[in-house]
Short mmCIF file of N, CA and C in Angstrom, two decimals:
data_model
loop_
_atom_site.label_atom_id
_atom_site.label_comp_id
_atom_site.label_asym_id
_atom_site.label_seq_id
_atom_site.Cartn_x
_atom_site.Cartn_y
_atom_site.Cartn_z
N UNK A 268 -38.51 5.69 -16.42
CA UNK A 268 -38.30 5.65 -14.99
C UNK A 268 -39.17 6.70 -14.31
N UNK A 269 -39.91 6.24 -13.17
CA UNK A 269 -40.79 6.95 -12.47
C UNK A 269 -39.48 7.88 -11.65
N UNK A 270 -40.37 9.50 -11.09
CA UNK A 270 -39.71 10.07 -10.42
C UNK A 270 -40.18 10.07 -8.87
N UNK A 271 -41.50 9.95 -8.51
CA UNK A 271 -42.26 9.41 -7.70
C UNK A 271 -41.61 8.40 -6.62
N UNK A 272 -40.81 8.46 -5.13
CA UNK A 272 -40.48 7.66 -4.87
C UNK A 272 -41.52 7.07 -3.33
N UNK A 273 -41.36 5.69 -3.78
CA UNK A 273 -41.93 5.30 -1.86
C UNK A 273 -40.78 5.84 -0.95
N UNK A 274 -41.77 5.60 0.44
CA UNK A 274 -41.60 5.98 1.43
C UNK A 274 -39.99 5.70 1.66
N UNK A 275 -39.55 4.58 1.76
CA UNK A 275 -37.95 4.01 1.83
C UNK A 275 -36.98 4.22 0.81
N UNK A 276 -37.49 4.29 -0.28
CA UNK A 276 -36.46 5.34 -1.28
C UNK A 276 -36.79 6.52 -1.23
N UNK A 277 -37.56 7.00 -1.05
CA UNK A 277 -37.27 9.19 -0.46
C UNK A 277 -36.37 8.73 0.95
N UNK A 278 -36.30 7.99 1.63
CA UNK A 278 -35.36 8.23 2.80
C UNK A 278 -34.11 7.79 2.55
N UNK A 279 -33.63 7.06 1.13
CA UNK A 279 -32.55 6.74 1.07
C UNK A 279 -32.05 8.08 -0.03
N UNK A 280 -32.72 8.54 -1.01
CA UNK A 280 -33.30 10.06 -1.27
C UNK A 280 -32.65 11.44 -0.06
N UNK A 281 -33.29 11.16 0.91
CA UNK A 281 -33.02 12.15 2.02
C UNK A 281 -31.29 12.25 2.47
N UNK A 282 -31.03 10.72 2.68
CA UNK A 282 -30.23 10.89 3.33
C UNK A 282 -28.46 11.28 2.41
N UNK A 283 -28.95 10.87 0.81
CA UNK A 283 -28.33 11.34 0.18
C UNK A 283 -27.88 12.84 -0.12
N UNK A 284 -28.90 13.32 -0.28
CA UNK A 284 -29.27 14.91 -0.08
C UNK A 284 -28.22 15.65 1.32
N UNK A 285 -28.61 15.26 2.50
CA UNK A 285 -28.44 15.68 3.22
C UNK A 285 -26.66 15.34 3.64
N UNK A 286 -26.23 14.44 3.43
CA UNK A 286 -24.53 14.15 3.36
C UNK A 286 -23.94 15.23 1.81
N UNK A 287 -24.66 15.84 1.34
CA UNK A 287 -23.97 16.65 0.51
C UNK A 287 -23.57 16.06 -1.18
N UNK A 288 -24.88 14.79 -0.85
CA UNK A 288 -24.65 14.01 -2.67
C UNK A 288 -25.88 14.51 -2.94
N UNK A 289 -25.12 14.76 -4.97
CA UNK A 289 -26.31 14.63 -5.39
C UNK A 289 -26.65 13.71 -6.43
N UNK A 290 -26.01 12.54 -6.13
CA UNK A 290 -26.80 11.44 -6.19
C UNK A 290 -28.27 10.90 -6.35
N UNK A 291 -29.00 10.32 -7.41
CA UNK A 291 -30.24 10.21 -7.41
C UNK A 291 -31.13 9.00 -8.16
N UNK A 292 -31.62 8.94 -6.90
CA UNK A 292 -32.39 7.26 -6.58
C UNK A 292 -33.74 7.54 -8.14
N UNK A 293 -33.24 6.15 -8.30
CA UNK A 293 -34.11 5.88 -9.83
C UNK A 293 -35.02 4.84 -9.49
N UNK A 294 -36.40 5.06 -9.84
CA UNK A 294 -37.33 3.55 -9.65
C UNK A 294 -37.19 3.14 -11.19
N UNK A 295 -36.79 1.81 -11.39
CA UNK A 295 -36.46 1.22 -12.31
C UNK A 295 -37.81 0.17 -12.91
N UNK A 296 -38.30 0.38 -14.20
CA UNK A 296 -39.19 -0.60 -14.87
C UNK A 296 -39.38 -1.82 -14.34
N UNK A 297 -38.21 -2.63 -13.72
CA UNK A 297 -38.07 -3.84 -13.99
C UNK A 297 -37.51 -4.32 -12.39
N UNK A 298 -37.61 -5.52 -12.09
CA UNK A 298 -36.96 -5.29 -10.89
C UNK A 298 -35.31 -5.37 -10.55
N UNK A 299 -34.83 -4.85 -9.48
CA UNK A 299 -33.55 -4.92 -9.10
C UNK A 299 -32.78 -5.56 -7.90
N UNK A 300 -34.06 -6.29 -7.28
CA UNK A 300 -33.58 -7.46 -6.31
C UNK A 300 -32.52 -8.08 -6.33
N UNK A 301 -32.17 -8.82 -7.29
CA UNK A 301 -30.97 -9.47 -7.37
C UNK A 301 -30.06 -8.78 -8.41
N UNK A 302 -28.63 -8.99 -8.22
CA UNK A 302 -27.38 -8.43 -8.72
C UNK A 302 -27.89 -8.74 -10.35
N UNK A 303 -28.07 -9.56 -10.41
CA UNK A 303 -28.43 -10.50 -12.03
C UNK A 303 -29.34 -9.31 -12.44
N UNK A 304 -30.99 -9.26 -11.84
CA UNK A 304 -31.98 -8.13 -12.53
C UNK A 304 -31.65 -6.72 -12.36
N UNK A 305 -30.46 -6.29 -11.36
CA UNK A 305 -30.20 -4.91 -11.34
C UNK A 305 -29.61 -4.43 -12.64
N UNK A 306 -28.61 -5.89 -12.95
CA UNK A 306 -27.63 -5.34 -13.72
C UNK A 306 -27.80 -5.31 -15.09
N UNK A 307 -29.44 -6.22 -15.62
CA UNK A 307 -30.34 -6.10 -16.61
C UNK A 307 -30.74 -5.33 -16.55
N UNK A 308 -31.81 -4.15 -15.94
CA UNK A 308 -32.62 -3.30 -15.73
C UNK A 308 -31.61 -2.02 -15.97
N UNK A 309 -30.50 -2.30 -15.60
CA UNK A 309 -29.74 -0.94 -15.54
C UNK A 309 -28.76 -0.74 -16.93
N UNK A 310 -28.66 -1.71 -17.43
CA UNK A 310 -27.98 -2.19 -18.68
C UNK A 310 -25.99 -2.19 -18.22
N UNK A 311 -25.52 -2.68 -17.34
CA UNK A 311 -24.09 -2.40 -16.58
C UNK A 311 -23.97 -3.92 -16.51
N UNK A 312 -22.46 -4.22 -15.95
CA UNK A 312 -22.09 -5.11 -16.00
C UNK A 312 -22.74 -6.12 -14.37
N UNK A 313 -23.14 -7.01 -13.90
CA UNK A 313 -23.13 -7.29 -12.45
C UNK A 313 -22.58 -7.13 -11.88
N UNK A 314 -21.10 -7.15 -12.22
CA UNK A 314 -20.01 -6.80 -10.95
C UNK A 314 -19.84 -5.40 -10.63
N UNK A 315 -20.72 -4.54 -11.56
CA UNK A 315 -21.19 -3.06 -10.99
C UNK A 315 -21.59 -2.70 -10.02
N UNK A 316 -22.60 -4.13 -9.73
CA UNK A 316 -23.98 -3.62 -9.21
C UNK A 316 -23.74 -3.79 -7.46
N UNK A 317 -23.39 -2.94 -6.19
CA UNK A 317 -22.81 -2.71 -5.36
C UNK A 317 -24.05 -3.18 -4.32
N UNK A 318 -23.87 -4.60 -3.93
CA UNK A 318 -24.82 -5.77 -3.18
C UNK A 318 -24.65 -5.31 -2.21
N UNK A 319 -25.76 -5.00 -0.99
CA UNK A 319 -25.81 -4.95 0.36
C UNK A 319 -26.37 -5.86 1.01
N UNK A 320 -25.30 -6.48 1.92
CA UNK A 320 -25.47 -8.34 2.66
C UNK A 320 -25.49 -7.53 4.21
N UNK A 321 -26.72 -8.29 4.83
CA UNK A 321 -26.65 -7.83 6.13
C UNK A 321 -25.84 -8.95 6.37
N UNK A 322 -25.54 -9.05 8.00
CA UNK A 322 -25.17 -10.25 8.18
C UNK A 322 -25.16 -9.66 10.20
N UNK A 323 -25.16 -11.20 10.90
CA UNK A 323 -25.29 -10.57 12.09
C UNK A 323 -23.79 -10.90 12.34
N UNK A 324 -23.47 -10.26 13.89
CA UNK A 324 -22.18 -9.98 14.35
C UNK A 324 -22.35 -11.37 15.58
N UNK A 325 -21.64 -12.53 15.20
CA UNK A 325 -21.56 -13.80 15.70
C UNK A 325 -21.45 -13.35 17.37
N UNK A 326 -20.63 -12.55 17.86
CA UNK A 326 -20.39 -12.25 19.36
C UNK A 326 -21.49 -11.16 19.87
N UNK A 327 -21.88 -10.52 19.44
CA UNK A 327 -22.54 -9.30 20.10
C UNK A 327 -24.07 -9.50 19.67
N UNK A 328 -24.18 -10.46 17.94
CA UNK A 328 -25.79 -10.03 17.44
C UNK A 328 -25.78 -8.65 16.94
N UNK A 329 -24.68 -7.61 16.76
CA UNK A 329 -25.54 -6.86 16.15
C UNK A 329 -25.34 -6.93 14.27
N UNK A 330 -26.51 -5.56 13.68
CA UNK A 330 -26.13 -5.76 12.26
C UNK A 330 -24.83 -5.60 11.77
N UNK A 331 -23.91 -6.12 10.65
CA UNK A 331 -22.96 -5.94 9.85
C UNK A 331 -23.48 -6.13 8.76
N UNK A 332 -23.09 -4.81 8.15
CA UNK A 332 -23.18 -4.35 6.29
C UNK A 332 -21.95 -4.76 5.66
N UNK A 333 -22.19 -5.63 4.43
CA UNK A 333 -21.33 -6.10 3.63
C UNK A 333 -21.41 -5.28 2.40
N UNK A 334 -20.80 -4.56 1.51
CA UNK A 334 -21.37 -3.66 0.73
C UNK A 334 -19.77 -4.68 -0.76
N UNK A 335 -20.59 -5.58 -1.27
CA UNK A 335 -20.17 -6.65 -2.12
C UNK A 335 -20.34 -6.36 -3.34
N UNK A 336 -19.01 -6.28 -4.37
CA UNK A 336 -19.62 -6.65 -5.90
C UNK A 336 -20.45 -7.53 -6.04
N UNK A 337 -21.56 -7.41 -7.37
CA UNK A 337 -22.23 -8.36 -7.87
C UNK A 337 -22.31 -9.66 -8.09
N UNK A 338 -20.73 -9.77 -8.81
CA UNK A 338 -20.56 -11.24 -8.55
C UNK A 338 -19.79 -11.62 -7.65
N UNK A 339 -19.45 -11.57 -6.24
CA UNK A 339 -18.84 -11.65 -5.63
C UNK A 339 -19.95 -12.72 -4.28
N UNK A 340 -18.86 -13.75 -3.97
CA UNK A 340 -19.69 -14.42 -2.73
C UNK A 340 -18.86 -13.89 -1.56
N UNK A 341 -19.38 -13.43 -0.41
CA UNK A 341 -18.43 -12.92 0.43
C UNK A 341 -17.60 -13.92 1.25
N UNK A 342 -16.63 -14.51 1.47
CA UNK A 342 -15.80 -15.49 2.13
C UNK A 342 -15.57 -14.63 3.78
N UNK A 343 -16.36 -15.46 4.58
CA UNK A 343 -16.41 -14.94 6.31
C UNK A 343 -15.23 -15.51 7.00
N UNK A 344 -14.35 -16.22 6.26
CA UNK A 344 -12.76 -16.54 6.76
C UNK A 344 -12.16 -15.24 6.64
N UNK A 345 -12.37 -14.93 5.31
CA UNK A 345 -11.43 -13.46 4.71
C UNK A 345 -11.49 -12.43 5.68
N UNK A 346 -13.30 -12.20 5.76
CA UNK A 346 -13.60 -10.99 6.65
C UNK A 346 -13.23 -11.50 8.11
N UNK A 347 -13.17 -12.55 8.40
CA UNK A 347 -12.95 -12.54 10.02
C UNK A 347 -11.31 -12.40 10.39
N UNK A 348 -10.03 -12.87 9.23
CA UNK A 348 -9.23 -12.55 9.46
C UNK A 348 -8.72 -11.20 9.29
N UNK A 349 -9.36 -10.02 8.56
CA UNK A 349 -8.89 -8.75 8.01
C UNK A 349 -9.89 -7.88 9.40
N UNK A 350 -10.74 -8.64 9.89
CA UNK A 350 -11.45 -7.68 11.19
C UNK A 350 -11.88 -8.15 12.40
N UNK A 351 -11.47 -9.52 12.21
CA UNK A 351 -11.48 -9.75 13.69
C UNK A 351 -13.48 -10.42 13.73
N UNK A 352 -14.51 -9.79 13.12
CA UNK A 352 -15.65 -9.95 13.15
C UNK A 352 -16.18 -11.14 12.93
N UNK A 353 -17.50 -12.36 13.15
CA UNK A 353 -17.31 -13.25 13.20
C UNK A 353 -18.73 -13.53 12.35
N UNK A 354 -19.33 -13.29 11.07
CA UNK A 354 -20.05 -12.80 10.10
C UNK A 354 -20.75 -14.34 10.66
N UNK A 355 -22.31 -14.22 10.80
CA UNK A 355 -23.66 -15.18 10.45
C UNK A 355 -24.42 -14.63 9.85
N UNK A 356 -25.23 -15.44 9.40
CA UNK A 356 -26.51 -15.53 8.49
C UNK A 356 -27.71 -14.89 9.31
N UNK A 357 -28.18 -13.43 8.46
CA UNK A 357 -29.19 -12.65 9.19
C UNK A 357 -30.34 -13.00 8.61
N UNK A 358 -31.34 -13.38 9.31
CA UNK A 358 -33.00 -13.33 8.38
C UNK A 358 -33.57 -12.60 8.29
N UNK A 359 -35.03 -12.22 7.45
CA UNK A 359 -35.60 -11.35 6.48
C UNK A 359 -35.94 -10.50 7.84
N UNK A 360 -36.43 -11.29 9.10
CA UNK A 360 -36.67 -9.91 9.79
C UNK A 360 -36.09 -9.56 10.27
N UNK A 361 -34.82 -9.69 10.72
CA UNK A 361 -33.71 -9.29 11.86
C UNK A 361 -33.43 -8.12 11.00
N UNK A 362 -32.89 -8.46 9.64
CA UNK A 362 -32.86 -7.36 8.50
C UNK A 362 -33.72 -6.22 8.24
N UNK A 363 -35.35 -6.39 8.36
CA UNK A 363 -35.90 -5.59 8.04
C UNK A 363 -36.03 -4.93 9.64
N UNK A 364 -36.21 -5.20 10.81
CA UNK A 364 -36.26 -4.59 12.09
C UNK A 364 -34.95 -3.89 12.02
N UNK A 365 -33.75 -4.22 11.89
CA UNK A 365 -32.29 -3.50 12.61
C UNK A 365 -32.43 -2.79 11.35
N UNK A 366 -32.09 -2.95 10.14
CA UNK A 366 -31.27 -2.35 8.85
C UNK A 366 -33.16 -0.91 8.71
N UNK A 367 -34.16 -1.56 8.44
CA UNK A 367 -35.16 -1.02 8.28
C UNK A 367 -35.49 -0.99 6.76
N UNK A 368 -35.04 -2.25 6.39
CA UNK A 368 -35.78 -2.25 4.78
C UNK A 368 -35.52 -3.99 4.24
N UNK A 369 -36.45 -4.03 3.61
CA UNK A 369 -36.33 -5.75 3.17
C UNK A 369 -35.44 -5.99 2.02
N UNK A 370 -34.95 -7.56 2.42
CA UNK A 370 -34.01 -8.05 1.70
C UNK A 370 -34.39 -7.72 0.13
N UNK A 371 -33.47 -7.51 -0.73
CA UNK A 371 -33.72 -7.60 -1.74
C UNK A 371 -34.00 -5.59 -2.54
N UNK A 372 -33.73 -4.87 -1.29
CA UNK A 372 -33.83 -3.36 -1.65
C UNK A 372 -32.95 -2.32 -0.56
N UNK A 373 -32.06 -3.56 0.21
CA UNK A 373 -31.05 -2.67 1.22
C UNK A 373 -30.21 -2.11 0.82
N UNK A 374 -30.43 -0.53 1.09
CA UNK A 374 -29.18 0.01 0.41
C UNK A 374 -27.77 0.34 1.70
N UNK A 375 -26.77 0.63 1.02
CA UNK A 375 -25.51 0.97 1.95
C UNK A 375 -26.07 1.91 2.55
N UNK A 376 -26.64 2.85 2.80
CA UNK A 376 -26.95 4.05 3.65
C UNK A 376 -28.16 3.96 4.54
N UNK A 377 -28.79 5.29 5.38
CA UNK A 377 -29.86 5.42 5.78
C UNK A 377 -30.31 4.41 6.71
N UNK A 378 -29.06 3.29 7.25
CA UNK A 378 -30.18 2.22 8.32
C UNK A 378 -31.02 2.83 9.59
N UNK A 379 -31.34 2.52 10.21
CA UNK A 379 -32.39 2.37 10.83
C UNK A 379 -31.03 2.19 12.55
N UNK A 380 -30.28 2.19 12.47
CA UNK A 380 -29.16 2.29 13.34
C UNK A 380 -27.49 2.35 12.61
N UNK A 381 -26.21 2.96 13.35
CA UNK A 381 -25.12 3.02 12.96
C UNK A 381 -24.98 1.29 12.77
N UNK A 382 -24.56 0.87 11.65
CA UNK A 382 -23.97 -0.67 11.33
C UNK A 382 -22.30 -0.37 11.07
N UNK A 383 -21.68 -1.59 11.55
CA UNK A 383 -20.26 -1.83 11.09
C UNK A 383 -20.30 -1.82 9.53
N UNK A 384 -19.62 -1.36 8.67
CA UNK A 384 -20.04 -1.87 7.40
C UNK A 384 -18.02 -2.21 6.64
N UNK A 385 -17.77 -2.91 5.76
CA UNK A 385 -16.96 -3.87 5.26
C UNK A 385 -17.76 -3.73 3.57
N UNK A 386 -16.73 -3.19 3.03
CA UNK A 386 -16.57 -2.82 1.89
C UNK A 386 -15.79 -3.71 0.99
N UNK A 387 -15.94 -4.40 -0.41
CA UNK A 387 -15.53 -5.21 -1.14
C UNK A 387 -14.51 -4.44 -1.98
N UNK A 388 -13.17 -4.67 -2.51
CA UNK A 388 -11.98 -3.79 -2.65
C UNK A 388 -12.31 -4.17 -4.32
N UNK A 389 -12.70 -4.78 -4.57
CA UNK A 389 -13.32 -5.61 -5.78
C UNK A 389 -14.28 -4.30 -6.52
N UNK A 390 -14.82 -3.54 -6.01
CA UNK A 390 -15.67 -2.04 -6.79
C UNK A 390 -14.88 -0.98 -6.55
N UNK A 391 -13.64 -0.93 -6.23
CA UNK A 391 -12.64 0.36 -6.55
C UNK A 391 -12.40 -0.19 -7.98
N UNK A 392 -12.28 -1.16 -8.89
CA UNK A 392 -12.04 -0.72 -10.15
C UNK A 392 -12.57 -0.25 -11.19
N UNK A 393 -14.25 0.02 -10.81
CA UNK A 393 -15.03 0.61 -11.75
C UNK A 393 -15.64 2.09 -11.47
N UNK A 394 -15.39 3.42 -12.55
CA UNK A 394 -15.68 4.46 -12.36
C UNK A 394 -17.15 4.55 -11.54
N UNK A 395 -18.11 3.20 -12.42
CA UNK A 395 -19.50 3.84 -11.80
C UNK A 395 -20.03 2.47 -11.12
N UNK A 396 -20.68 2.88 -9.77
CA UNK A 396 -21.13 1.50 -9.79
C UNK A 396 -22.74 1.53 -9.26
N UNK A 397 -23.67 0.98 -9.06
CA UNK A 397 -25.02 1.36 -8.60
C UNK A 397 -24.98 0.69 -7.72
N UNK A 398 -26.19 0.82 -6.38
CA UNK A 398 -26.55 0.14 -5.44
C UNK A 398 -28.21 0.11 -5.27
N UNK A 399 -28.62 -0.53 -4.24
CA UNK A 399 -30.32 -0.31 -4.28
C UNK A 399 -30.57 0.94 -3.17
N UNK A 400 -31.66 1.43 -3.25
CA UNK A 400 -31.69 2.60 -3.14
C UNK A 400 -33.48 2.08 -1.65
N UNK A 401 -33.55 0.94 -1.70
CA UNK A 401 -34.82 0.92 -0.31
C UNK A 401 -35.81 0.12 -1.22
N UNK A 402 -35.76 -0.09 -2.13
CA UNK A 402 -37.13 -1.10 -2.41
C UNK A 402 -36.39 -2.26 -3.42
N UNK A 403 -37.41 -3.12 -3.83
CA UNK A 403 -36.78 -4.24 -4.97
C UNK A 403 -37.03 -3.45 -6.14
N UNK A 404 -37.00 -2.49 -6.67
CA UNK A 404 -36.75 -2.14 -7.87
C UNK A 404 -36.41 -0.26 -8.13
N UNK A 405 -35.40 0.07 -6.88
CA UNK A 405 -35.08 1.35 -7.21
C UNK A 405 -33.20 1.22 -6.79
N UNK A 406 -32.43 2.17 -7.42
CA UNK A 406 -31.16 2.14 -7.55
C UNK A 406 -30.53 3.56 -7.13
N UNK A 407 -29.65 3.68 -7.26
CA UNK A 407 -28.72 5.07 -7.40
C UNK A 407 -27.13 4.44 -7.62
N UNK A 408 -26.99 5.60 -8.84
CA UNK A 408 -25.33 5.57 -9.25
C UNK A 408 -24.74 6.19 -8.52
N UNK A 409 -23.42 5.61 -8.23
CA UNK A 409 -22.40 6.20 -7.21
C UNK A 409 -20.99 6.00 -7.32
N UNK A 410 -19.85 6.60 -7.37
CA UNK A 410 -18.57 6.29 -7.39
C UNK A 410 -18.06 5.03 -5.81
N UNK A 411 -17.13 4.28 -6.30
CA UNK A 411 -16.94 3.29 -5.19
C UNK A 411 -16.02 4.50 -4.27
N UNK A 412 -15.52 4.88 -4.72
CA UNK A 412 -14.67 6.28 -3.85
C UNK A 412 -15.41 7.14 -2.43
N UNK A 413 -16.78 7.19 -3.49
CA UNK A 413 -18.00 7.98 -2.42
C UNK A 413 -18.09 6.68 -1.15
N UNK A 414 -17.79 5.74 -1.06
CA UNK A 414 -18.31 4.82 -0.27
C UNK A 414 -18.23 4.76 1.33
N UNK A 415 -16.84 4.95 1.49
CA UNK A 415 -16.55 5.25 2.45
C UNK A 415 -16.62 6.13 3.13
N UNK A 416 -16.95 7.15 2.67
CA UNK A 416 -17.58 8.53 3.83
C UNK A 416 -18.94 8.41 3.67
N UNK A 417 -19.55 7.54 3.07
CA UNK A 417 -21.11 7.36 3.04
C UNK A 417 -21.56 6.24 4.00
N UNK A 418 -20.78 5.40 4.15
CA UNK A 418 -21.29 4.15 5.53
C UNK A 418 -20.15 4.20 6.32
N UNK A 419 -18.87 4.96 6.31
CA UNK A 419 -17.49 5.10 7.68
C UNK A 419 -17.31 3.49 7.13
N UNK A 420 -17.38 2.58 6.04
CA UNK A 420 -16.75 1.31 5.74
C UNK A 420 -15.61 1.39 5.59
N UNK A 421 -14.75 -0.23 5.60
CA UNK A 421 -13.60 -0.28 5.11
C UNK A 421 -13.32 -1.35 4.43
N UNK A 422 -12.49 -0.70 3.35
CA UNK A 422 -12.14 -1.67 2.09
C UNK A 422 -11.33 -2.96 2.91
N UNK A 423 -11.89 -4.28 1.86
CA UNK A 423 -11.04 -5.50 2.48
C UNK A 423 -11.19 -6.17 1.24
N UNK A 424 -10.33 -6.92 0.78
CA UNK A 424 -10.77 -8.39 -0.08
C UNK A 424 -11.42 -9.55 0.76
N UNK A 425 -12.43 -9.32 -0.01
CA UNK A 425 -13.20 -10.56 0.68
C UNK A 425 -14.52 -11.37 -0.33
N UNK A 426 -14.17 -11.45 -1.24
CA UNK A 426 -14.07 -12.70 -2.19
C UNK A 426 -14.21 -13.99 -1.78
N UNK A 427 -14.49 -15.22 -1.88
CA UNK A 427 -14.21 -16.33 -2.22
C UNK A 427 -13.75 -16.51 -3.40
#
């Protein structure tokens, strides 16, 4: 593993640092785009691997962070009855303009503006879990515990 990070993982890097983790973003051999190659590359189970789903906010347009187990599809019935929020389908640029990093390397932290974020209750049962860290092939380990004072999220089941 390189120690060398781009520009968007030193800022997901930074912002770790600076909330008082010391937490630390890994560029990984192989890629980590999808839950499937994170959870190869990292040698962990997928349902480790702590998915960040933009999604837009059906009434207002703005971003909502889904911060999802691996294998988990997020059900927008679940989340709209536990918050009221009315979850659509965000594209690669709405994502990369609001969140400030492309699909496939968004991590829970560091956006590019405050996002609502909705947490999967589904990664409180594992001590460790990873997320992407700003590019398609960099990570950082993190307790699901740390989560919530790291994006102000809140735990929900929201599964299909």
């Amino acid at each position: 593993m390189s120690t060398e990070l781009k520009g968007s993982s030193a800022r997901v890097q930074a912002f770790l640092s600076q909330h008082g983790q010391d937490f630390l973003v890994q560029q990984m051999p192989a890629s980590t785009r999808t839950a499937v190659e994170a959870a190869d590359a990292i040698g962990c189970s997928v349902s480790q691997i702590a998915k960040s789903l933009i999604f837009k906010d059906g009434e207002t347009g703005d971003p909502i962070l889904v911060v999802a187990s691996g294998t988990n599809m997020v059900c927008t019935k679940k989340v709209k009855a536990a918050t009221g929020l009315n979850l659509k389908k965000a594209d690669a640029d709405f994502v990369r303009e609001r969140i400030g990093y492309a699909i496939g390397g968004v991590p829970p932290v560091a956006h590019n503006q405050n996002v609502t974020t909705i947490l999967d209750v589904d990664l409180q049962q594992y001590d460790a879990i990873w997320a992407a860290a700003g590019t398609p092939n960099t990570v950082f380990k993190l307790h699901a515990q740390d989560l919530p004072a790291l994006t102000n999220g809140e735990w929900i089941e929201l599964a299909k």
